[in-house]
Coordinates of C-alpha atoms in Angstrom, one line a residue:
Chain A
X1 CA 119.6 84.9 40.1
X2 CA 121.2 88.2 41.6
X3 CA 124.5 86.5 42.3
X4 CA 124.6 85.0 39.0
X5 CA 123.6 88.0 36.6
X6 CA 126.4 90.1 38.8
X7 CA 129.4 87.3 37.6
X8 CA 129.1 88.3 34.4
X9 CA 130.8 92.0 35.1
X10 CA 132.1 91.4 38.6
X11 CA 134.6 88.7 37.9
X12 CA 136.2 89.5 34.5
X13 CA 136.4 93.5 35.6
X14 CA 137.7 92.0 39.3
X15 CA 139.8 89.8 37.5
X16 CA 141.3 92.3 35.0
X17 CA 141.4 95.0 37.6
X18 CA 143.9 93.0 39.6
X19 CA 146.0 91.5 36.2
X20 CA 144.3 87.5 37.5
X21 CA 143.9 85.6 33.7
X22 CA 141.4 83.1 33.8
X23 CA 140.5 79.9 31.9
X24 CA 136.5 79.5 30.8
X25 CA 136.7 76.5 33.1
X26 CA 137.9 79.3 36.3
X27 CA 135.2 81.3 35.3
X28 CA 132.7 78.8 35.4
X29 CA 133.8 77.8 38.1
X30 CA 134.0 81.0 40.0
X31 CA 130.3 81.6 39.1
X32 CA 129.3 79.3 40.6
X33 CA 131.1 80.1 43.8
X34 CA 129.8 83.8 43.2
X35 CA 126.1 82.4 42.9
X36 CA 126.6 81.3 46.1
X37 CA 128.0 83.2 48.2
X38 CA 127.1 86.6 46.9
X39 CA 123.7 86.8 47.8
X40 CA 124.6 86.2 51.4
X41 CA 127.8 88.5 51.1
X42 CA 125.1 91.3 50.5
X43 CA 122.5 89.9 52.9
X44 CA 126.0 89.9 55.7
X45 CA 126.5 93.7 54.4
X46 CA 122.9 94.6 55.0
X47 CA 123.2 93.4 58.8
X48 CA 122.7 96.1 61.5
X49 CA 125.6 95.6 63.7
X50 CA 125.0 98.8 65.3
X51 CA 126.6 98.5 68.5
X52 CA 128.3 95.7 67.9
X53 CA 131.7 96.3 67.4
X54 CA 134.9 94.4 66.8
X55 CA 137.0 93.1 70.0
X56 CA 140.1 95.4 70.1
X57 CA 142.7 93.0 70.1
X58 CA 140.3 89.4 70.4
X59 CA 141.9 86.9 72.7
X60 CA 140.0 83.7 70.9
X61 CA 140.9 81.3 73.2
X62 CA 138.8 83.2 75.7
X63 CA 135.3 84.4 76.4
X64 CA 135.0 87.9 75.6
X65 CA 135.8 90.4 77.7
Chain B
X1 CA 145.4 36.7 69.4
X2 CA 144.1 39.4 67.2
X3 CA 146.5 42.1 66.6
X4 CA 147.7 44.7 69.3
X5 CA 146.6 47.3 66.3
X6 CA 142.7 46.6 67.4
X7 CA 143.6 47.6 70.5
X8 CA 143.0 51.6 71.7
X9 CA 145.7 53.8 71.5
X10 CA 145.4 54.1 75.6
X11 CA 145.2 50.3 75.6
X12 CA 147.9 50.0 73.2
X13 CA 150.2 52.6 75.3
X14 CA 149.4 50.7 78.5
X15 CA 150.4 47.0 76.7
X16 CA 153.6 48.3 75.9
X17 CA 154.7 50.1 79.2
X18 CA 153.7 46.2 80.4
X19 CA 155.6 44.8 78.1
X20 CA 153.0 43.1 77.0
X21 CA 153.7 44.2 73.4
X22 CA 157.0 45.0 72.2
X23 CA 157.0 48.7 70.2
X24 CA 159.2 47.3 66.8
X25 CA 156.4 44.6 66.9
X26 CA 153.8 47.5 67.2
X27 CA 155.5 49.5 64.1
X28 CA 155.8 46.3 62.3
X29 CA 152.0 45.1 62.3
X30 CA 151.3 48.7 61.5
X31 CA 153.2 48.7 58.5
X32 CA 152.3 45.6 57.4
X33 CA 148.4 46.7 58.3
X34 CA 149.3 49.8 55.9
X35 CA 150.2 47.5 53.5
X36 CA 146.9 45.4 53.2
X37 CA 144.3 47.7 54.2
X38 CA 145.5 51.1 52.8
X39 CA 144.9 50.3 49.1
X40 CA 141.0 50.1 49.7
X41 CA 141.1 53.8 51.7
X42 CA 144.1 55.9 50.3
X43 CA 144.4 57.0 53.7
X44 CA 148.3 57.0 54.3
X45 CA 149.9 58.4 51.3
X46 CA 153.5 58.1 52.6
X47 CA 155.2 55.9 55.0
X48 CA 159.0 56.7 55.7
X49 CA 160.0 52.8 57.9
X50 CA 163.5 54.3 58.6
X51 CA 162.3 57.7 59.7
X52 CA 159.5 55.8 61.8
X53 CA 162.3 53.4 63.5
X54 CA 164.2 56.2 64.4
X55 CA 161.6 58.0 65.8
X56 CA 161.1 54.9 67.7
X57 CA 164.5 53.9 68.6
X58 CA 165.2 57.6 70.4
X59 CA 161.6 57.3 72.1
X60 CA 161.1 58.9 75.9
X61 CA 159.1 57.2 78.2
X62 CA 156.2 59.2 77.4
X63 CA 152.7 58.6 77.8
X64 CA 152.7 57.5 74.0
X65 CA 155.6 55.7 74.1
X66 CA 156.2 53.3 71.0
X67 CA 152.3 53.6 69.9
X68 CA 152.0 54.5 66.0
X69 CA 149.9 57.5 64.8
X70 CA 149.4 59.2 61.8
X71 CA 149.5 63.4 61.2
X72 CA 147.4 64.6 58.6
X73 CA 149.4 66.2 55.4
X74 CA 149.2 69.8 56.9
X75 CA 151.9 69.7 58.7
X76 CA 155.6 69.6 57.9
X77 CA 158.1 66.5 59.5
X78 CA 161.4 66.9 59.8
X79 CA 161.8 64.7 56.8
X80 CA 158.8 66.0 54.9
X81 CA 157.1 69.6 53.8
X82 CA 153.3 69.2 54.1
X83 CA 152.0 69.3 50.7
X84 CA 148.3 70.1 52.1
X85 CA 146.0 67.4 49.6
X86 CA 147.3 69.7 46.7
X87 CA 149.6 69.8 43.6
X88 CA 151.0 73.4 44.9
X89 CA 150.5 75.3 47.9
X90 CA 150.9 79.1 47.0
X91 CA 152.8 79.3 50.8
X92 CA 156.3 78.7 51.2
X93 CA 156.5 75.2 52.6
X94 CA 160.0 73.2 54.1
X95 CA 160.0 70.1 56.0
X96 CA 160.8 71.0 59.5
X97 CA 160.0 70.5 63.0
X98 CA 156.1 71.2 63.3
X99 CA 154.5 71.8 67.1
X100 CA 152.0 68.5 66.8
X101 CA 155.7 66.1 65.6
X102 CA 157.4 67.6 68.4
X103 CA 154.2 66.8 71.2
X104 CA 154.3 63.6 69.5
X105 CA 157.5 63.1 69.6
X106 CA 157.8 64.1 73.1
X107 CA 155.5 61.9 74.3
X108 CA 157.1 58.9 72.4
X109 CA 154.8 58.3 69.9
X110 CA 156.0 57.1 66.4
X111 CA 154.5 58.8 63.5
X112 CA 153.9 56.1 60.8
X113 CA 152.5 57.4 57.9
X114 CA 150.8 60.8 56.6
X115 CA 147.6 61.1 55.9
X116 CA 145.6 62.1 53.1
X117 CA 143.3 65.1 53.1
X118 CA 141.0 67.5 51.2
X119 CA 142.6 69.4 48.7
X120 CA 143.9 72.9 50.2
X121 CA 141.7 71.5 53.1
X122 CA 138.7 72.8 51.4
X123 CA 135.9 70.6 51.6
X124 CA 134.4 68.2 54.2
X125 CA 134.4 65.5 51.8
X126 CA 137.6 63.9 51.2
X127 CA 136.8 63.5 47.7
X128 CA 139.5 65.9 46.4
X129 CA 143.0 65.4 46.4
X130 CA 145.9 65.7 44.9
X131 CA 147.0 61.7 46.3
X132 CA 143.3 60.7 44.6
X133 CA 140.3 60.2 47.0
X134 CA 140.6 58.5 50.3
X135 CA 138.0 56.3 51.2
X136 CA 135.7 55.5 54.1
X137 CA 136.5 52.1 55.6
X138 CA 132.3 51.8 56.3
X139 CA 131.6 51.9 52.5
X140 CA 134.5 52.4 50.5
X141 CA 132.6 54.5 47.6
X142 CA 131.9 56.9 50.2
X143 CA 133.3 60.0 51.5
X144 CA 135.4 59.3 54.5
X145 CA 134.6 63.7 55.2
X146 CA 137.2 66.2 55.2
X147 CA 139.7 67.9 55.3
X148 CA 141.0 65.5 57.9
X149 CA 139.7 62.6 55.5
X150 CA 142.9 60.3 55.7
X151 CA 143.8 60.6 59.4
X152 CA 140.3 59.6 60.1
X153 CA 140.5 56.5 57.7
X154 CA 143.6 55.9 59.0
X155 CA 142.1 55.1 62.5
X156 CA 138.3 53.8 61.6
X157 CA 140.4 51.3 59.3
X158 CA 142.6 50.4 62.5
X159 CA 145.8 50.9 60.5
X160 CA 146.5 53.2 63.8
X161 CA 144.9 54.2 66.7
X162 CA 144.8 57.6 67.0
X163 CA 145.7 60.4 64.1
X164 CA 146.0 63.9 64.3
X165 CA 143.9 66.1 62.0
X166 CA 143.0 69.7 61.9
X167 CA 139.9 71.5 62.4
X168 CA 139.5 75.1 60.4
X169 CA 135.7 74.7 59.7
X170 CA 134.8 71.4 60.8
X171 CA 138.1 69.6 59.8
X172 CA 138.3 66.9 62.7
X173 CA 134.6 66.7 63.1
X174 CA 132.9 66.0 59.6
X175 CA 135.7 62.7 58.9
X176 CA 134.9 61.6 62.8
X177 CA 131.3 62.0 62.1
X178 CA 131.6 60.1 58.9
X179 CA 134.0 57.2 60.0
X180 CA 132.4 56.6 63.3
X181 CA 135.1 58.1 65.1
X182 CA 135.8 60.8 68.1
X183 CA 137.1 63.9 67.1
X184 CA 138.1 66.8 69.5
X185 CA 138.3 70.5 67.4
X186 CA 139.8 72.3 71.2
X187 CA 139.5 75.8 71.9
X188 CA 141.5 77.9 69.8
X189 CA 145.2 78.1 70.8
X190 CA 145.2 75.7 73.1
X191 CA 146.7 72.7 71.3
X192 CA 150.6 72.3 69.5
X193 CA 149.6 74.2 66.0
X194 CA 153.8 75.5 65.0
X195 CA 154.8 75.0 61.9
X196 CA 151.2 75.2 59.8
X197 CA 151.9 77.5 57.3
X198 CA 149.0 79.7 58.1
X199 CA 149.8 79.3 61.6
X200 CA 150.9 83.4 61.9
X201 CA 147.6 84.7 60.4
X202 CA 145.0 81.6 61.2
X203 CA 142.2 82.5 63.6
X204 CA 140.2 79.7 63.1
X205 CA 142.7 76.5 62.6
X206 CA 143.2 74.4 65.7
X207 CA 145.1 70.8 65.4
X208 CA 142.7 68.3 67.2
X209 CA 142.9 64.1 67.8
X210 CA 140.9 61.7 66.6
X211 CA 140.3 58.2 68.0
X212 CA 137.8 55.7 68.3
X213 CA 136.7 57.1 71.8
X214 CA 136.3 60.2 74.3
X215 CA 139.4 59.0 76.3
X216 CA 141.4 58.1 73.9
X217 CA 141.1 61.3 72.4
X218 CA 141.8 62.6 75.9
X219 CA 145.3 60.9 75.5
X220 CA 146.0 62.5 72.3
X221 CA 144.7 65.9 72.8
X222 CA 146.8 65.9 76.2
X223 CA 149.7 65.1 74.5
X224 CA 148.9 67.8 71.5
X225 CA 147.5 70.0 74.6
X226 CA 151.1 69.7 76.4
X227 CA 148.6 69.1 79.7
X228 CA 146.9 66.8 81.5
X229 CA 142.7 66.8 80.4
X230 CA 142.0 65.8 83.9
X231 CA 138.7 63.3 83.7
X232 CA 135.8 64.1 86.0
X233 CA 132.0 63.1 86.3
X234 CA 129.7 65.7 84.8
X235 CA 127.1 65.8 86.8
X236 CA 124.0 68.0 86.3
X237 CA 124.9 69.0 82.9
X238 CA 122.9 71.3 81.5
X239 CA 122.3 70.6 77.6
X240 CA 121.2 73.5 75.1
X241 CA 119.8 72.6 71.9
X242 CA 118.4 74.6 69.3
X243 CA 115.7 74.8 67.0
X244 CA 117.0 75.9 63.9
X245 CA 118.7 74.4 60.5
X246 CA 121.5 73.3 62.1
X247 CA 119.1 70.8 63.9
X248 CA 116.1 70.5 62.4
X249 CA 117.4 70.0 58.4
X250 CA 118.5 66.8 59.0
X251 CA 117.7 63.3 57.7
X252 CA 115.1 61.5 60.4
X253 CA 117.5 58.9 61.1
X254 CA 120.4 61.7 62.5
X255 CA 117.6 63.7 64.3
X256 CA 116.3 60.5 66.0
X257 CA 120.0 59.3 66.8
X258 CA 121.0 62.7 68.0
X259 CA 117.7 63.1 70.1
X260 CA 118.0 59.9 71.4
X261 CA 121.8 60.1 72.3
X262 CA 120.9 63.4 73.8
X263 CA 118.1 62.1 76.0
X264 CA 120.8 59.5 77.2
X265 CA 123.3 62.0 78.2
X266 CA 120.8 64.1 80.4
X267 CA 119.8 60.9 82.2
X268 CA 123.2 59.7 82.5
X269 CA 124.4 62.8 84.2
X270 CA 121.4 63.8 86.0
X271 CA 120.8 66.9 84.0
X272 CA 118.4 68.8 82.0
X273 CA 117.5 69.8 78.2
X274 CA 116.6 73.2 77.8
X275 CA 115.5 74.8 74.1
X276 CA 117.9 77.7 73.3
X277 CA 118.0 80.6 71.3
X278 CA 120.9 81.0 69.3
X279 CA 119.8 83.9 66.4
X280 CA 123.2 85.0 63.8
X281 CA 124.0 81.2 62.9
X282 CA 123.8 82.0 59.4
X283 CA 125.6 84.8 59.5
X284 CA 128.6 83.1 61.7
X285 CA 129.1 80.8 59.6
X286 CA 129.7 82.7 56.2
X287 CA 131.4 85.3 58.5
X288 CA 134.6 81.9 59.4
X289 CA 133.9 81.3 55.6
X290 CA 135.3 84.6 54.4
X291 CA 137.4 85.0 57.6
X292 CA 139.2 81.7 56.5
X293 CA 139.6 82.4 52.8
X294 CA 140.7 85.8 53.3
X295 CA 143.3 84.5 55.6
X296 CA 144.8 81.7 53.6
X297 CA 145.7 84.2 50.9
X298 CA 148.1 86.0 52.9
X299 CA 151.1 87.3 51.4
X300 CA 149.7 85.5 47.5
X301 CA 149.8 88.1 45.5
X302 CA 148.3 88.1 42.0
X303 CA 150.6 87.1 39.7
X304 CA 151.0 83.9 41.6
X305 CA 147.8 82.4 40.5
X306 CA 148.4 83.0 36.7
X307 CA 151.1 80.6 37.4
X308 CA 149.2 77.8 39.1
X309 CA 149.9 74.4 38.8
X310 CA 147.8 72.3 36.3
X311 CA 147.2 69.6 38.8
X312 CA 145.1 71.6 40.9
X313 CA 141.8 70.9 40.8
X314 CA 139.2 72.8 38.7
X315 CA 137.8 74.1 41.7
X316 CA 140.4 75.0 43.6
X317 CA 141.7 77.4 40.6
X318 CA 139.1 79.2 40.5
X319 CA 138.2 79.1 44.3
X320 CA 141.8 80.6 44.5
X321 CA 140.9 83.1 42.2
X322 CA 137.5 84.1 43.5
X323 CA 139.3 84.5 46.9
X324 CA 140.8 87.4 45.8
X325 CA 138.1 89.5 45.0
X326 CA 136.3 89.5 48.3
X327 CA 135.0 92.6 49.4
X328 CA 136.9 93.6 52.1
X329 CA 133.9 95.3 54.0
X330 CA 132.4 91.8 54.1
X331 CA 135.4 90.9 55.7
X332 CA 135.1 93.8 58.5
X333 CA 131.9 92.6 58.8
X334 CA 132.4 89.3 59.6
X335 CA 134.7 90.5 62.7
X336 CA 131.7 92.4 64.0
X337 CA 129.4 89.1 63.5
X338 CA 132.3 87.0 64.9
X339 CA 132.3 89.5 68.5
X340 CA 128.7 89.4 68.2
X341 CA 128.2 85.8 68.7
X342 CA 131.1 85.6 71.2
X343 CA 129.2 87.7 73.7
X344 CA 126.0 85.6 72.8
X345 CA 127.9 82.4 73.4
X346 CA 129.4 83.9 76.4
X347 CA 125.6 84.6 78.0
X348 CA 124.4 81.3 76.8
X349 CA 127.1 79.6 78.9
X350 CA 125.9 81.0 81.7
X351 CA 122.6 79.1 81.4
X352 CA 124.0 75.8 79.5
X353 CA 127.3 73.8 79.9
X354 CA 127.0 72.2 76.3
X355 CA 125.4 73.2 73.1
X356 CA 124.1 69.9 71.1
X357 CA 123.1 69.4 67.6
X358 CA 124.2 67.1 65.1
X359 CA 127.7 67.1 63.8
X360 CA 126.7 66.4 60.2
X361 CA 122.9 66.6 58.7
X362 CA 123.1 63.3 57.1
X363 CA 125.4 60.4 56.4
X364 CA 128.6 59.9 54.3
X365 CA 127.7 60.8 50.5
X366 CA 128.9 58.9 47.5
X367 CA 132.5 60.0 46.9
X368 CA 131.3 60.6 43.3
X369 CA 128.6 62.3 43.4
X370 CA 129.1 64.2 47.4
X371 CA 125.1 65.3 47.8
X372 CA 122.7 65.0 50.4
X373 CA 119.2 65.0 50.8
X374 CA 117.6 67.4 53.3
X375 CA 114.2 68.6 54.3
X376 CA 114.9 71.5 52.6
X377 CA 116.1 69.8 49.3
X378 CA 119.4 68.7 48.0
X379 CA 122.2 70.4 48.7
X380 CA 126.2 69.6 48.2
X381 CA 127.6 68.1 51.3
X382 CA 129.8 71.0 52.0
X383 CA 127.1 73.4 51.9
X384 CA 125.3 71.5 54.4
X385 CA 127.9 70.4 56.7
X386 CA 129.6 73.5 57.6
X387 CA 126.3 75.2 59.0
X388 CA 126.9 73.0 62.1
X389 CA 130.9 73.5 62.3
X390 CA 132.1 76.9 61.6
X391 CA 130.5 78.5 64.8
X392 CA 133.1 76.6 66.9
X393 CA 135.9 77.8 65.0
X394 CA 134.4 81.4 64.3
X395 CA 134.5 82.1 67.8
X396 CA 137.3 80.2 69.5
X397 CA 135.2 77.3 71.5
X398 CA 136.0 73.5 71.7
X399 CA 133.6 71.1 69.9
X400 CA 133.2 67.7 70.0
X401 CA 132.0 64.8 67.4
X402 CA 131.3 61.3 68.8
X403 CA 129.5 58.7 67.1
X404 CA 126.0 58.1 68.3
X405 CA 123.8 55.6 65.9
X406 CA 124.1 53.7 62.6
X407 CA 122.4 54.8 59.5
X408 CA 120.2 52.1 57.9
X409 CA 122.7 52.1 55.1
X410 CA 125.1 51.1 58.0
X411 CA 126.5 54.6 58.3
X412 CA 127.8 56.5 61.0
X413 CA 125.5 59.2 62.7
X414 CA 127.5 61.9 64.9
X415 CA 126.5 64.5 67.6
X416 CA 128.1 67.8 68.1
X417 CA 128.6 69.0 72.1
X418 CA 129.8 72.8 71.7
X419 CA 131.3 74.1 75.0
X420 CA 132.4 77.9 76.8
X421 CA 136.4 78.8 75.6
X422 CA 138.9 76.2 77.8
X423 CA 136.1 73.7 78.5
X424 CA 137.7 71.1 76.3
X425 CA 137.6 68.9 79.1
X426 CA 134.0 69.1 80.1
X427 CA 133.3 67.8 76.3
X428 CA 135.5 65.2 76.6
X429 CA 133.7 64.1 79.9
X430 CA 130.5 64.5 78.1
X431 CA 131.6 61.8 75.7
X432 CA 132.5 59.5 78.0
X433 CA 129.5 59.8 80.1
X434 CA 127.2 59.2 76.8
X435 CA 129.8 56.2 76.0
X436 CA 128.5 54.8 79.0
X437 CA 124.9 55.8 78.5
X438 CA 124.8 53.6 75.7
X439 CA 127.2 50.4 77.0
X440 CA 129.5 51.9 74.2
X441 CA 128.1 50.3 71.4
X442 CA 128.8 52.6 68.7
X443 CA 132.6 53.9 69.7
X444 CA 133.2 49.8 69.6
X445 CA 131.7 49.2 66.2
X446 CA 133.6 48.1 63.3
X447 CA 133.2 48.8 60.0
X448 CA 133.3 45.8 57.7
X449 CA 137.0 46.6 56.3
X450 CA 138.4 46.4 59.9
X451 CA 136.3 43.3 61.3
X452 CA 137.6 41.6 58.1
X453 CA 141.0 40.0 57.9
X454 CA 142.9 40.5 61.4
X455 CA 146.5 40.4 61.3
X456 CA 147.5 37.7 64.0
X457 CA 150.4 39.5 66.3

């Protein structure tokens, strides 16, 4: 699985980039969080938003203006 | 006489501003009802009698006056910092004067008890917390849902009437579904939110009521609103449903009950079903995912989580720690998915008044073991639940969960209505009118711990 192969290097180098120490149990943990989400982090990266661009300064209580 | 604490918490307002029920007495029986019941559910994990008198004692004539609720362990009391379901919260916490103590407050309610709730309010099971697992009064080895699991035990279990919970990705609305309750999540800003400790950064939390029906949920959220939800007949309401996951990968029994209850609600207000497209749901809701996560680490900074406290769950370590290596561009990118599917939402109101689809895909899971069986397979409960929350809080509209069937397992069943930004009351009008569709059958149904036993007044 493409989410799972990429935990072995993404977390520890994320992990040691930022100075984060992590138990086997966090790691295990967070691969399993990675197996899940990143697939769909990259599939959400891949989306053409062309022309759809962020509300300057949203007001989320209200429709969009 | 069975005890004033089956009553509603409008009924239970109105009994005491007719003196028909004396407030102490009220407190008392809700105490004592604490007492008995709240071993089974681990709803309430802290009562405070003196601080609850007091608050009593120094009560306004408000529209709540002497009636006993419980807050949900996110926020702070003057007595109390919120502890938030976990061993440490990596924001600075105090106990202080929060927005929803001082609406309540205000309106001369009496907050008796806090209750329990997801760890970190993280999961929309209630099976993780720091104050152990609270329990759903329907089946006690169930999950009561989360985060909001202990306020919404707290009322299916009739130790109160009303709670207040909070709704950051389906919060309010997965314990309602689960516990047979009502649960308003309003539009965002709109209701008494001070004093959260993400409330500078959130964009997605909202503080919401939940009861055992539409109206009184209209009480609560009007006192949590700081405005009257005026009531009014819908009539002609035009329901949207779509044909997607969200809908369609669900047990039978909640698409029957949801189809069923949505069929009333058309005929009951005169109005029409029409099949929507919504494209992007996937998207929105891992778009609120990272959007939330990203903003509950603000200001933690590294070295903070090599110092987390052993009592946090396994999980919510390394969820902590995963947190902080999300890409920021997927971050970016969630804000242009989140102003993509406001301007759809905002188009599709102008066709449909409500959105409908079914608040949770099946019913409460085993507390140990939080799984559910889908069309499409088995999945964990979270993963499946928050595909029909997080567009709500992704994009700033109200959302509703009211009860609408029982399982064959004797479960609660829910359906969602989704409404345009400041409709809150249109939902809550909504309810009412499908509470009347169907004689009210399932907003008056008990679960077994709450027929069982009543406390004479």
């Amino acid at each position: 699985m493409e989410g799972a192969a990429s935990a072995d290097e993404f977390i520890p180098a994320g992990l040691a980039s930022l100075g984060i120490e992590a138990s086997e149990v966090d790691l295990a943990v967070m691969a399993a969080v990675h197996g899940l989400f990143w697939p769909a982090i990259i599939d959400l990266l891949a989306l053409d938003t062309e022309g759809m661009e962020p509300e300057q300064d949203p007001d989320l209580s209200r429709a969009p203006r | 006489m069975s005890s004033p604490l089956d009553l509603g918490l409008r009924a239970q307002a109105a009994a005491i501003a007719a003196g028909e029920v004396g407030p102490s007495e009220l407190l008392d029986a809700a105490l004592e009802r604490i007492e008995e019941r709240n071993p089974a559910l681990n709803a309430v994990v802290e009562t405070f009698p003196e601080r609850s008198r007091e608050m009593l004692a120094a009560a306004p004539e408000g529209p709540l006056r002497g009636v006993p609720v419980v807050v949900k362990d996110e926020w702070p009391l003057p007595w109390r910092a919120q502890r938030f379901g976990a061993a440490q919260l990596l924001a600075p916490t105090a106990a202080a004067e929060s927005g929803p103590y001082r609406a309540l407050r205000d309106a001369g309610a009496v907050i008796a008890g806090v209750g329990n709730m997801h760890e970190l309010g993280a999961g929309s099971t209630g099976n993780t917390s720091v104050y152990g697992p609270a329990r759903n009064p329907w089946d006690t080895e169930r999950c009561p849902g989360g985060s909001s699991s202990g306020p919404a035990a707290s009322v299916a279990g009739r130790l109160v009437a009303g709670a207040v919970g909070a709704d950051g990705l389906g919060s309010v609305r997965f314990p309602a579904a689960y516990c047979g309750l009502t649960g308003l999540k309003p539009t965002f800003g709109r209701s008494a939110m001070d004093g959260h400790h993400m409330a500078p950064v959130t964009t997605l939390i909202v503080s919401g009521p939940l009861c055992a029906d539409a109206a009184d949920c209209r009480l609560l959220g009007s006192v949590l609103f700081g405005e009257e939800l005026p009531a009014t007949e819908p009539a002609g309401l035009r329901i949207g449903v779509v044909r997607d996951a969200v809908s369609e990968d669900v047990t039978a029994e909640v698409g029957a009950a949801c189809e069923e209850a949505v069929e009333a609600l058309r005929a009951e207000t005169g109005g029409e079903v029409r099949e929507i497209a919504l494209p992007g749901l996937e998207a929105a809701t891992l778009a609120a995912i990272l959007i939330i996560n990203s903003e509950s680490m603000n200001g933690v900074r590294p070295e903070q989580l090599n110092q987390l406290d052993p009592e946090l769950s396994p999980i919510a370590r390394g969820s902590l720690k995963y947190r902080m290596l999300l890409p920021a561009a997927a971050i970016v990118q969630s804000t242009r998915v989140r102003a993509m599917m406001r301007r759809r939402l905002a188009a599709l109101f102008e066709e449909v008044d409500v959105i409908a689809w079914p608040t949770i895909p099946a019913p409460a899971p085993r507390l140990e073991e939080p799984l559910v069986e889908l069309p499409s397979g088995t999945l964990s409960a979270d993963q499946a639940n928050v595909r029909g929350a997080a567009l709500a809080n992704l994009t700033g509209i109200p959302s509703i969960s009211m009860p609408v069937g029982l399982s064959s397992e004797g479960l609660p069943l829910a359906l969602q209505l989704q409404a345009a930004w400041g409709r809150d009351e249109l939902l809550l009008d909504a309810a009412e009118a499908l509470e009347r569709a169907n004689g009210r059958r399932w907003v008056e149904s008990l679960p077994p711990l709450a027929e069982a036993t009543p406390t004479e007044a």
